[in-house]
mmCIF file of C-alpha atoms in Angstrom:
data_model
loop_
_atom_site.group_PDB
_atom_site.id
_atom_site.type_symbol
_atom_site.label_atom_id
_atom_site.label_comp_id
_atom_site.label_asym_id
_atom_site.label_seq_id
_atom_site.Cartn_x
_atom_site.Cartn_y
_atom_site.Cartn_z
ATOM 1 C CA MET A 1 -13.268 -1.645 11.374
ATOM 2 C CA THR A 2 -16.063 -3.904 10.265
ATOM 3 C CA LEU A 3 -15.965 -5.885 6.989
ATOM 4 C CA SER A 4 -19.394 -5.227 5.363
ATOM 5 C CA SER A 5 -20.834 -7.630 2.644
ATOM 6 C CA ALA A 6 -21.993 -4.625 0.626
ATOM 7 C CA ARG A 7 -19.506 -3.381 -1.669
ATOM 8 C CA ARG A 8 -19.380 -1.448 -4.994
ATOM 9 C CA THR A 9 -19.473 -3.290 -8.192
ATOM 10 C CA PRO A 10 -16.002 -5.084 -8.869
ATOM 11 C CA THR A 11 -14.230 -3.681 -11.943
ATOM 12 C CA ARG A 12 -11.067 -5.096 -13.426
ATOM 13 C CA ARG A 13 -8.227 -2.980 -14.986
ATOM 14 C CA HIS A 14 -4.798 -4.215 -15.959
ATOM 15 C CA VAL A 15 -1.667 -2.492 -14.966
ATOM 16 C CA THR A 16 1.731 -3.898 -16.272
ATOM 17 C CA SER A 17 4.341 -3.853 -13.567
ATOM 18 C CA LEU A 18 6.657 -0.848 -13.627
ATOM 19 C CA LEU A 19 9.268 -2.115 -11.504
ATOM 20 C CA ALA A 20 12.219 -4.255 -12.070
ATOM 21 C CA GLY A 21 13.012 -4.296 -8.266
ATOM 22 C CA ALA A 22 16.356 -4.766 -6.497
ATOM 23 C CA ALA A 23 15.535 -6.690 -3.197
ATOM 24 C CA ILE A 24 17.580 -9.191 -1.494
ATOM 25 C CA ALA A 25 17.444 -12.478 -3.052
ATOM 26 C CA GLY A 26 16.505 -15.465 -1.130
ATOM 27 C CA LEU A 27 13.546 -17.820 -0.438
ATOM 28 C CA ALA A 28 12.812 -18.839 3.128
ATOM 29 C CA LEU A 29 9.639 -20.906 3.451
ATOM 30 C CA SER A 30 8.268 -21.521 6.920
ATOM 31 C CA ALA A 31 5.825 -24.380 8.442
ATOM 32 C CA CYS A 32 6.087 -26.488 5.198
ATOM 33 C CA THR A 33 4.960 -29.789 6.084
ATOM 34 C CA SER A 34 3.074 -30.927 2.831
ATOM 35 C CA ALA A 35 4.608 -31.287 -0.890
ATOM 36 C CA THR A 36 1.439 -31.863 -3.135
ATOM 37 C CA GLU A 37 2.604 -31.366 -6.707
ATOM 38 C CA SER A 38 0.340 -28.907 -8.685
ATOM 39 C CA ASP A 39 -0.434 -30.541 -12.081
ATOM 40 C CA ALA A 40 -2.889 -27.862 -13.292
ATOM 41 C CA GLY A 41 -1.682 -26.244 -16.508
ATOM 42 C CA ALA A 42 -2.638 -23.123 -17.790
ATOM 43 C CA GLY A 43 -6.065 -24.317 -19.025
ATOM 44 C CA GLU A 44 -9.155 -25.547 -16.997
ATOM 45 C CA SER A 45 -9.478 -26.374 -13.462
ATOM 46 C CA SER A 46 -8.404 -30.002 -12.654
ATOM 47 C CA SER A 47 -10.712 -30.279 -9.456
ATOM 48 C CA GLY A 48 -14.056 -28.657 -10.437
ATOM 49 C CA ALA A 49 -13.981 -26.753 -7.289
ATOM 50 C CA ALA A 50 -13.767 -23.028 -6.956
ATOM 51 C CA PRO A 51 -10.210 -21.749 -6.777
ATOM 52 C CA GLY A 52 -8.948 -22.155 -3.376
ATOM 53 C CA GLU A 53 -12.125 -23.699 -2.058
ATOM 54 C CA GLY A 54 -11.397 -25.849 1.152
ATOM 55 C CA ALA A 55 -7.859 -24.741 1.144
ATOM 56 C CA THR A 56 -5.599 -26.056 3.922
ATOM 57 C CA THR A 57 -2.507 -24.201 3.075
ATOM 58 C CA VAL A 58 -1.904 -20.367 2.233
ATOM 59 C CA GLY A 59 1.169 -18.760 1.127
ATOM 60 C CA PHE A 60 2.652 -15.087 1.392
ATOM 61 C CA ILE A 61 5.546 -13.576 -0.393
ATOM 62 C CA ALA A 62 6.813 -10.031 0.674
ATOM 63 C CA VAL A 63 9.526 -8.075 -1.107
ATOM 64 C CA GLY A 64 11.499 -7.043 1.997
ATOM 65 C CA PRO A 65 12.405 -8.377 5.613
ATOM 66 C CA GLN A 66 9.428 -9.010 8.280
ATOM 67 C CA ASP A 67 10.938 -6.633 10.767
ATOM 68 C CA ASP A 68 11.496 -3.353 8.506
ATOM 69 C CA PHE A 69 9.507 -1.254 10.709
ATOM 70 C CA GLY A 70 7.230 -0.547 7.880
ATOM 71 C CA TYR A 71 5.468 -2.146 4.771
ATOM 72 C CA ASN A 72 6.606 -5.714 5.192
ATOM 73 C CA GLN A 73 6.501 -5.725 8.950
ATOM 74 C CA ALA A 74 2.589 -4.967 8.556
ATOM 75 C CA VAL A 75 2.366 -7.903 6.047
ATOM 76 C CA HIS A 76 3.946 -10.031 8.710
ATOM 77 C CA ASP A 77 1.586 -8.783 11.548
ATOM 78 C CA GLY A 78 -1.290 -9.570 9.091
ATOM 79 C CA ILE A 79 0.070 -13.070 8.756
ATOM 80 C CA ARG A 80 0.276 -13.554 12.352
ATOM 81 C CA ALA A 81 -3.460 -12.563 12.437
ATOM 82 C CA VAL A 82 -4.385 -15.219 10.107
ATOM 83 C CA ALA A 83 -2.501 -17.923 12.067
ATOM 84 C CA GLU A 84 -4.586 -16.896 15.189
ATOM 85 C CA THR A 85 -7.977 -16.834 13.253
ATOM 86 C CA HIS A 86 -7.224 -19.820 11.346
ATOM 87 C CA PRO A 87 -5.202 -22.454 13.562
ATOM 88 C CA ASP A 88 -5.910 -25.283 11.288
ATOM 89 C CA LEU A 89 -4.333 -23.496 8.092
ATOM 90 C CA GLU A 90 -0.714 -24.127 7.224
ATOM 91 C CA ILE A 91 0.942 -20.947 6.390
ATOM 92 C CA LEU A 92 4.017 -20.575 4.016
ATOM 93 C CA GLU A 93 5.899 -17.310 4.245
ATOM 94 C CA ALA A 94 8.718 -16.240 2.111
ATOM 95 C CA TYR A 95 10.529 -12.662 2.621
ATOM 96 C CA ASN A 96 13.064 -10.677 0.509
ATOM 97 C CA ILE A 97 11.472 -11.887 -2.741
ATOM 98 C CA PRO A 98 12.478 -9.585 -5.437
ATOM 99 C CA GLU A 99 10.019 -8.164 -8.121
ATOM 100 C CA ASN A 100 11.136 -10.377 -11.168
ATOM 101 C CA ASP A 101 11.200 -14.221 -11.681
ATOM 102 C CA GLN A 102 12.284 -15.030 -8.478
ATOM 103 C CA ALA A 103 8.805 -13.999 -7.187
ATOM 104 C CA VAL A 104 7.104 -16.521 -9.989
ATOM 105 C CA GLU A 105 9.535 -19.308 -8.572
ATOM 106 C CA ALA A 106 8.622 -18.699 -4.903
ATOM 107 C CA LEU A 107 4.779 -18.567 -5.606
ATOM 108 C CA GLN A 108 5.086 -21.699 -7.745
ATOM 109 C CA THR A 109 7.133 -23.471 -4.944
ATOM 110 C CA MET A 110 4.348 -22.726 -2.498
ATOM 111 C CA VAL A 111 1.799 -24.433 -4.963
ATOM 112 C CA ASP A 112 4.078 -27.347 -5.206
ATOM 113 C CA GLN A 113 4.029 -27.473 -1.422
ATOM 114 C CA GLY A 114 0.128 -27.607 -1.239
ATOM 115 C CA ALA A 115 -0.753 -24.092 -1.097
ATOM 116 C CA THR A 116 -4.200 -23.318 -2.959
ATOM 117 C CA VAL A 117 -4.271 -19.605 -1.702
ATOM 118 C CA LEU A 118 -1.370 -17.178 -2.737
ATOM 119 C CA PHE A 119 -0.784 -13.501 -1.482
ATOM 120 C CA ALA A 120 1.819 -11.728 -3.426
ATOM 121 C CA THR A 121 2.168 -8.345 -1.454
ATOM 122 C CA SER A 122 4.522 -5.919 -3.427
ATOM 123 C CA PHE A 123 3.439 -3.728 -6.194
ATOM 124 C CA GLY A 124 6.023 -5.185 -8.478
ATOM 125 C CA HIS A 125 4.587 -8.859 -7.643
ATOM 126 C CA LEU A 126 1.770 -8.329 -9.956
ATOM 127 C CA ASP A 127 3.208 -9.965 -13.090
ATOM 128 C CA ALA A 128 4.467 -13.039 -11.173
ATOM 129 C CA ALA A 129 0.915 -13.172 -9.477
ATOM 130 C CA GLN A 130 -0.738 -13.184 -13.050
ATOM 131 C CA GLN A 131 1.609 -16.138 -14.475
ATOM 132 C CA VAL A 132 1.224 -18.298 -11.561
ATOM 133 C CA ALA A 133 -2.532 -17.612 -11.631
ATOM 134 C CA GLU A 134 -2.629 -18.483 -15.332
ATOM 135 C CA ALA A 135 -0.513 -21.787 -14.536
ATOM 136 C CA ASN A 136 -2.691 -23.001 -11.623
ATOM 137 C CA PRO A 137 -6.321 -22.230 -12.269
ATOM 138 C CA ASP A 138 -7.298 -24.317 -9.126
ATOM 139 C CA VAL A 139 -5.430 -21.597 -7.049
ATOM 140 C CA ALA A 140 -6.646 -18.470 -5.808
ATOM 141 C CA VAL A 141 -4.119 -15.664 -6.241
ATOM 142 C CA LEU A 142 -4.425 -12.192 -4.347
ATOM 143 C CA HIS A 143 -2.137 -9.404 -5.336
ATOM 144 C CA GLN A 144 -1.709 -6.223 -2.964
ATOM 145 C CA GLY A 145 -2.163 -3.011 -4.724
ATOM 146 C CA GLY A 146 -2.440 -3.791 -8.476
ATOM 147 C CA LEU A 147 -5.136 -3.176 -11.053
ATOM 148 C CA ILE A 148 -6.507 -5.955 -13.316
ATOM 149 C CA ASP A 149 -9.109 -6.224 -15.979
ATOM 150 C CA ASP A 150 -11.160 -8.828 -17.676
ATOM 151 C CA THR A 151 -8.041 -10.151 -19.712
ATOM 152 C CA SER A 152 -6.626 -11.208 -16.219
ATOM 153 C CA PRO A 153 -7.185 -14.852 -15.185
ATOM 154 C CA GLU A 154 -10.525 -15.419 -13.310
ATOM 155 C CA ASN A 155 -8.641 -16.788 -10.222
ATOM 156 C CA LEU A 156 -6.588 -13.543 -9.802
ATOM 157 C CA GLY A 157 -7.937 -10.582 -7.561
ATOM 158 C CA THR A 158 -6.274 -7.561 -6.156
ATOM 159 C CA TYR A 159 -7.071 -5.573 -2.906
ATOM 160 C CA TYR A 160 -5.718 -2.515 -1.124
ATOM 161 C CA GLY A 161 -6.832 0.593 0.771
ATOM 162 C CA THR A 162 -7.433 4.212 -0.156
ATOM 163 C CA VAL A 163 -3.990 4.995 1.061
ATOM 164 C CA TYR A 164 -4.127 8.768 0.045
ATOM 165 C CA GLU A 165 -6.839 9.488 2.536
ATOM 166 C CA PRO A 166 -4.956 9.035 5.880
ATOM 167 C CA VAL A 167 -1.922 10.573 3.976
ATOM 168 C CA TYR A 168 -4.037 13.684 3.246
ATOM 169 C CA LEU A 169 -5.021 13.935 7.001
ATOM 170 C CA ALA A 170 -1.087 13.791 7.958
ATOM 171 C CA GLY A 171 -0.482 16.522 5.377
ATOM 172 C CA ILE A 172 -2.961 18.673 7.317
ATOM 173 C CA ALA A 173 -0.626 18.249 10.613
ATOM 174 C CA ALA A 174 2.434 18.962 8.361
ATOM 175 C CA GLY A 175 0.977 22.222 6.860
ATOM 176 C CA ALA A 176 0.053 23.515 10.348
ATOM 177 C CA ALA A 177 3.307 22.605 11.798
ATOM 178 C CA THR A 178 6.001 23.865 9.215
ATOM 179 C CA GLU A 179 7.666 27.221 9.700
ATOM 180 C CA THR A 180 9.719 27.228 6.661
ATOM 181 C CA GLY A 181 6.789 26.106 4.304
ATOM 182 C CA VAL A 182 8.798 23.478 2.940
ATOM 183 C CA LEU A 183 8.092 19.797 3.209
ATOM 184 C CA GLY A 184 10.113 17.009 2.176
ATOM 185 C CA PHE A 185 8.913 13.657 0.658
ATOM 186 C CA VAL A 186 11.323 10.713 0.279
ATOM 187 C CA TYR A 187 9.697 8.117 -2.155
ATOM 188 C CA GLY A 188 10.802 4.893 -3.826
ATOM 189 C CA TYR A 189 9.414 4.749 -7.240
ATOM 190 C CA PRO A 190 6.692 6.972 -9.083
ATOM 191 C CA VAL A 191 4.140 4.103 -9.071
ATOM 192 C CA PRO A 192 0.479 5.364 -9.132
ATOM 193 C CA GLN A 193 -0.158 4.793 -5.510
ATOM 194 C CA VAL A 194 2.965 6.751 -4.425
ATOM 195 C CA VAL A 195 2.161 9.644 -6.685
ATOM 196 C CA ALA A 196 -1.248 9.760 -5.245
ATOM 197 C CA ASN A 197 0.431 10.037 -1.696
ATOM 198 C CA ILE A 198 2.633 12.795 -2.724
ATOM 199 C CA ASN A 199 -0.181 14.812 -4.103
ATOM 200 C CA ALA A 200 -2.715 14.123 -1.180
ATOM 201 C CA PHE A 201 -0.072 14.956 1.356
ATOM 202 C CA THR A 202 0.738 18.274 -0.544
ATOM 203 C CA LEU A 203 -3.279 19.179 -0.965
ATOM 204 C CA GLY A 204 -3.546 18.373 2.738
ATOM 205 C CA ALA A 205 -0.909 20.751 3.830
ATOM 206 C CA GLN A 206 -2.360 23.344 1.328
ATOM 207 C CA SER A 207 -5.609 23.214 2.899
ATOM 208 C CA VAL A 208 -4.156 25.024 5.986
ATOM 209 C CA ASN A 209 -1.118 26.555 4.441
ATOM 210 C CA PRO A 210 -1.721 27.273 0.711
ATOM 211 C CA ASP A 211 1.949 28.347 -0.011
ATOM 212 C CA VAL A 212 3.240 25.211 1.184
ATOM 213 C CA GLU A 213 5.843 23.443 -1.178
ATOM 214 C CA THR A 214 6.673 19.568 -1.098
ATOM 215 C CA ILE A 215 10.029 18.606 -2.466
ATOM 216 C CA ALA A 216 9.819 14.973 -3.690
ATOM 217 C CA VAL A 217 13.011 12.920 -4.128
ATOM 218 C CA SER A 218 13.308 9.180 -5.094
ATOM 219 C CA THR A 219 15.639 6.450 -3.697
ATOM 220 C CA THR A 220 14.960 4.164 -6.591
ATOM 221 C CA SER A 221 14.442 1.584 -3.948
ATOM 222 C CA TRP A 222 11.845 0.434 -1.627
ATOM 223 C CA CYS A 223 14.377 0.067 1.233
ATOM 224 C CA ASP A 224 17.862 1.506 0.924
ATOM 225 C CA PRO A 225 18.838 3.146 4.314
ATOM 226 C CA ALA A 226 22.021 4.784 3.124
ATOM 227 C CA THR A 227 20.183 6.324 0.276
ATOM 228 C CA GLN A 228 17.378 7.547 2.549
ATOM 229 C CA ALA A 229 19.732 9.414 5.021
ATOM 230 C CA ASP A 230 21.247 11.039 1.961
ATOM 231 C CA ARG A 231 18.009 12.188 0.789
ATOM 232 C CA ALA A 232 16.840 13.308 4.209
ATOM 233 C CA ALA A 233 20.066 15.428 4.739
ATOM 234 C CA SER A 234 19.507 16.885 1.198
ATOM 235 C CA LEU A 235 15.912 17.866 1.989
ATOM 236 C CA ILE A 236 16.776 19.334 5.326
ATOM 237 C CA SER A 237 19.589 21.331 3.841
ATOM 238 C CA GLN A 238 16.920 22.707 1.408
ATOM 239 C CA GLY A 239 14.986 24.055 4.310
ATOM 240 C CA ALA A 240 12.268 21.266 4.713
ATOM 241 C CA ASP A 241 11.275 21.159 8.520
ATOM 242 C CA VAL A 242 8.900 18.373 7.991
ATOM 243 C CA LEU A 243 10.071 14.786 6.434
ATOM 244 C CA THR A 244 7.612 12.190 5.460
ATOM 245 C CA GLN A 245 8.160 9.156 2.891
ATOM 246 C CA HIS A 246 6.869 6.306 0.776
ATOM 247 C CA GLN A 247 9.369 3.648 1.682
ATOM 248 C CA ASP A 248 9.073 0.151 2.927
ATOM 249 C CA CYS A 249 11.561 0.403 5.716
ATOM 250 C CA THR A 250 10.873 3.796 7.586
ATOM 251 C CA LYS A 251 13.307 3.994 10.665
ATOM 252 C CA THR A 252 16.057 5.654 8.942
ATOM 253 C CA ILE A 253 14.179 8.922 7.824
ATOM 254 C CA ILE A 254 12.301 9.088 10.951
ATOM 255 C CA GLU A 255 15.494 9.027 13.116
ATOM 256 C CA ALA A 256 17.212 11.336 10.775
ATOM 257 C CA ALA A 257 14.433 13.898 11.147
ATOM 258 C CA GLU A 258 14.450 13.486 14.777
ATOM 259 C CA ALA A 259 18.253 14.093 15.052
ATOM 260 C CA ALA A 260 18.014 17.052 12.915
ATOM 261 C CA GLY A 261 15.292 18.606 15.108
ATOM 262 C CA VAL A 262 12.826 18.565 12.381
ATOM 263 C CA TYR A 263 9.188 17.172 12.315
ATOM 264 C CA SER A 264 8.646 13.592 10.926
ATOM 265 C CA VAL A 265 5.104 12.006 9.397
ATOM 266 C CA GLY A 266 5.305 8.336 9.482
ATOM 267 C CA PHE A 267 4.086 5.784 6.868
ATOM 268 C CA HIS A 268 3.422 2.123 6.847
ATOM 269 C CA ALA A 269 3.794 1.519 10.600
ATOM 270 C CA ASP A 270 3.449 3.792 13.867
ATOM 271 C CA ALA A 271 7.003 5.052 14.414
ATOM 272 C CA SER A 272 6.077 7.582 17.118
ATOM 273 C CA GLU A 273 8.379 5.937 19.516
ATOM 274 C CA LEU A 274 11.479 6.654 17.218
ATOM 275 C CA ALA A 275 10.719 10.293 17.425
ATOM 276 C CA PRO A 276 9.291 11.497 20.837
ATOM 277 C CA GLN A 277 10.094 15.204 20.078
ATOM 278 C CA GLY A 278 9.251 15.642 16.413
ATOM 279 C CA TRP A 279 6.597 13.082 15.566
ATOM 280 C CA LEU A 280 3.500 14.654 14.051
ATOM 281 C CA ALA A 281 1.094 12.053 12.535
ATOM 282 C CA GLY A 282 1.269 9.145 10.193
ATOM 283 C CA SER A 283 -0.601 6.299 8.404
ATOM 284 C CA GLU A 284 -0.385 2.471 8.831
ATOM 285 C CA TRP A 285 -1.387 -0.686 7.409
ATOM 286 C CA ASP A 286 -3.834 -2.831 9.455
ATOM 287 C CA TRP A 287 -4.338 -6.060 7.582
ATOM 288 C CA THR A 288 -5.657 -8.259 10.681
ATOM 289 C CA GLU A 289 -9.165 -8.174 9.438
ATOM 290 C CA LEU A 290 -8.886 -8.086 5.755
ATOM 291 C CA TYR A 291 -6.670 -11.045 5.269
ATOM 292 C CA PRO A 292 -8.827 -13.416 7.218
ATOM 293 C CA SER A 293 -11.883 -12.151 5.603
ATOM 294 C CA ILE A 294 -10.157 -13.007 1.982
ATOM 295 C CA ILE A 295 -9.236 -16.310 3.124
ATOM 296 C CA ASP A 296 -12.879 -17.074 4.560
ATOM 297 C CA THR A 297 -14.365 -16.081 1.104
ATOM 298 C CA VAL A 298 -11.891 -18.233 -0.778
ATOM 299 C CA VAL A 299 -11.997 -21.392 1.531
ATOM 300 C CA ASP A 300 -15.953 -21.227 1.381
ATOM 301 C CA GLY A 301 -15.756 -21.506 -2.289
ATOM 302 C CA ASP A 302 -17.046 -17.960 -2.979
ATOM 303 C CA PHE A 303 -14.042 -16.265 -4.519
ATOM 304 C CA ILE A 304 -15.170 -16.211 -8.271
ATOM 305 C CA GLY A 305 -17.418 -13.097 -8.411
ATOM 306 C CA SER A 306 -16.860 -11.918 -4.968
ATOM 307 C CA GLU A 307 -15.467 -8.357 -4.187
ATOM 308 C CA TYR A 308 -12.015 -9.723 -3.797
ATOM 309 C CA ASP A 309 -12.048 -11.431 -7.201
ATOM 310 C CA ALA A 310 -11.575 -7.955 -8.792
ATOM 311 C CA ASN A 311 -9.831 -4.568 -7.442
ATOM 312 C CA TYR A 312 -11.141 -4.280 -3.975
ATOM 313 C CA ARG A 313 -10.363 -1.122 -2.187
ATOM 314 C CA GLY A 314 -11.216 -0.377 1.353
ATOM 315 C CA GLY A 315 -11.635 3.284 2.307
ATOM 316 C CA ALA A 316 -13.221 5.712 4.729
ATOM 317 C CA ALA A 317 -16.498 5.923 3.116
ATOM 318 C CA ASN A 318 -17.003 2.068 3.393
ATOM 319 C CA GLY A 319 -15.581 1.973 6.744
ATOM 320 C CA ASN A 320 -13.210 -0.894 5.647
ATOM 321 C CA SER A 321 -9.829 0.455 4.923
ATOM 322 C CA PRO A 322 -6.835 -1.522 5.888
ATOM 323 C CA PHE A 323 -4.773 1.776 5.841
ATOM 324 C CA VAL A 324 -5.479 3.941 8.964
ATOM 325 C CA PRO A 325 -4.309 7.164 10.791
ATOM 326 C CA SER A 326 -1.393 6.671 13.220
ATOM 327 C CA THR A 327 -1.147 8.273 16.585
ATOM 328 C CA LEU A 328 -0.946 12.133 16.569
ATOM 329 C CA GLY A 329 2.147 13.707 18.217
ATOM 330 C CA ALA A 330 2.225 15.789 21.273
ATOM 331 C CA SER A 331 2.807 18.872 19.361
ATOM 332 C CA VAL A 332 -0.379 18.749 17.275
ATOM 333 C CA THR A 333 -2.302 21.591 18.703
ATOM 334 C CA PRO A 334 -6.122 21.074 19.394
ATOM 335 C CA GLU A 335 -7.154 23.503 16.317
ATOM 336 C CA THR A 336 -5.071 21.182 14.155
ATOM 337 C CA LYS A 337 -6.718 18.200 15.611
ATOM 338 C CA ALA A 338 -10.208 19.743 14.952
ATOM 339 C CA LEU A 339 -9.194 20.233 11.295
ATOM 340 C CA ILE A 340 -8.362 16.549 10.926
ATOM 341 C CA ASP A 341 -11.285 15.459 12.620
ATOM 342 C CA ALA A 342 -13.355 17.551 10.257
ATOM 343 C CA ALA A 343 -11.595 16.260 7.081
ATOM 344 C CA GLN A 344 -11.985 12.688 8.335
ATOM 345 C CA THR A 345 -15.899 13.298 8.479
ATOM 346 C CA GLU A 346 -15.732 14.543 4.919
ATOM 347 C CA LEU A 347 -13.698 11.502 3.803
ATOM 348 C CA GLU A 348 -16.277 9.192 5.543
ATOM 349 C CA SER A 349 -19.009 11.072 3.640
ATOM 350 C CA GLY A 350 -17.474 10.234 0.349
ATOM 351 C CA TRP A 351 -15.482 13.269 -0.407
ATOM 352 C CA THR A 352 -12.144 12.897 -1.909
ATOM 353 C CA PRO A 353 -9.038 15.212 -1.744
ATOM 354 C CA PHE A 354 -8.925 14.911 -5.580
ATOM 355 C CA THR A 355 -11.970 16.889 -6.185
ATOM 356 C CA GLY A 356 -11.426 19.444 -8.863
ATOM 357 C CA PRO A 357 -10.303 22.124 -9.821
ATOM 358 C CA ILE A 358 -6.877 21.023 -9.049
ATOM 359 C CA MET A 359 -3.855 22.446 -11.008
ATOM 360 C CA GLY A 360 -0.739 20.507 -12.255
ATOM 361 C CA GLN A 361 2.746 21.415 -11.410
ATOM 362 C CA ASP A 362 2.722 24.528 -13.717
ATOM 363 C CA GLY A 363 0.071 25.970 -11.502
ATOM 364 C CA ALA A 364 -2.164 26.939 -14.511
ATOM 365 C CA THR A 365 -3.234 23.783 -16.183
ATOM 366 C CA PRO A 366 -5.998 21.721 -14.521
ATOM 367 C CA VAL A 367 -5.237 17.931 -13.931
ATOM 368 C CA ILE A 368 -8.412 17.379 -12.282
ATOM 369 C CA PRO A 369 -11.118 19.949 -13.797
ATOM 370 C CA GLU A 370 -13.712 21.627 -11.628
ATOM 371 C CA GLY A 371 -16.668 19.136 -11.163
ATOM 372 C CA THR A 372 -14.708 16.127 -11.247
ATOM 373 C CA ALA A 373 -13.790 13.839 -8.372
ATOM 374 C CA LEU A 374 -11.598 10.988 -8.766
ATOM 375 C CA THR A 375 -12.462 7.454 -7.756
ATOM 376 C CA SER A 376 -10.053 5.148 -6.132
ATOM 377 C CA ASP A 377 -9.545 3.301 -9.410
ATOM 378 C CA ASP A 378 -8.602 6.727 -11.010
ATOM 379 C CA ALA A 379 -6.188 7.664 -8.149
ATOM 380 C CA ASP A 380 -4.454 4.106 -8.587
ATOM 381 C CA GLN A 381 -3.627 5.325 -12.148
ATOM 382 C CA MET A 382 -2.248 8.759 -11.414
ATOM 383 C CA ASP A 383 0.736 9.802 -13.423
ATOM 384 C CA TYR A 384 1.362 13.549 -12.512
ATOM 385 C CA PHE A 385 2.026 16.004 -9.671
ATOM 386 C CA VAL A 386 -0.196 18.590 -8.443
ATOM 387 C CA ALA A 387 0.825 22.445 -8.131
ATOM 388 C CA GLY A 388 3.140 22.757 -5.071
ATOM 389 C CA VAL A 389 5.240 19.550 -5.699
ATOM 390 C CA THR A 390 8.708 20.146 -6.674
ATOM 391 C CA GLY A 391 10.319 17.082 -8.379
ATOM 392 C CA ASN A 392 9.912 14.855 -11.287
ATOM 393 C CA LEU A 393 8.104 11.349 -12.051
ATOM 394 C CA ALA A 394 11.679 10.226 -13.064
ATOM 395 C CA GLY A 395 12.688 10.636 -9.508
#
């Protein structure tokens, strides 16, 4: 993966956080050696420098534990890459930070300890990121996955990947493997990126098995192993012979599928070692190039007006996606691999799985008309399920 300097024109859109969050409370900062009080208020920059310019300390907050075998572990791996590429930077880390006012407190604590670059890495941290950016104009604040517009603080940017693309590819593997025609999808909350993933997975499966059904069920949590196990068992009892998920911690569902003798499709991390028999495919985060690139841009004083000072999305077409396909399982046939490779080539050419006509859940009403192809910004606002998905947006 090569980070190119040529990007689409940044755009800003604002999305209010949809999540209240119910993560474990607690703030554990590491590598804290400085304690510079931030006296910049909600007005003008106090230094005259660009936000984060010349930064010596950077802070990261995550909604879950660093060893969740999923989303937050990938964040942790990205932070380790920053430590290797920027050995002179002091790095502050805080895990298990809920998506509420505790996130504001955690981020502001890092500012008070000298951080002038902040990463808020969960969808529900967007409100906190906006508040802290407004209160600290000298600080560059980056949010993982949100959308902002011109009403947002100038020193706030978002970044993410077109996550639905590798999920579509994994759907092809699932559609080719299922014998019952029923796929199970366990998700946390019906936020746009999750909805887009459920739809893309279904569309990928339908590209090889038009009659496939995806049963989508919510846990109303990013990580609740007991509820995940319950949802997995329920899906299997309904005939699902492939299970996938959009959960932060992924181990429970992968292991439940393996124990039941059904296939699994991973998310956030390569969990193939947990399912030697049933692993089909998956998608995983690789922040090891994007985090350092963002930090370089900020430290050099080039954040304002850069691709990262907006809604940056890396994807297959620009070759810079931080979300990539995982290892294919041994049971994936050469024919299915060829279909996946062909679809990957299409994605790299600029094609999107959200190209109309695509029908809504009723199978009759177009949600994406013929001749329309959604952009990544469009997908980041998706609030409907496509035909073939059983479930509702309330979970």
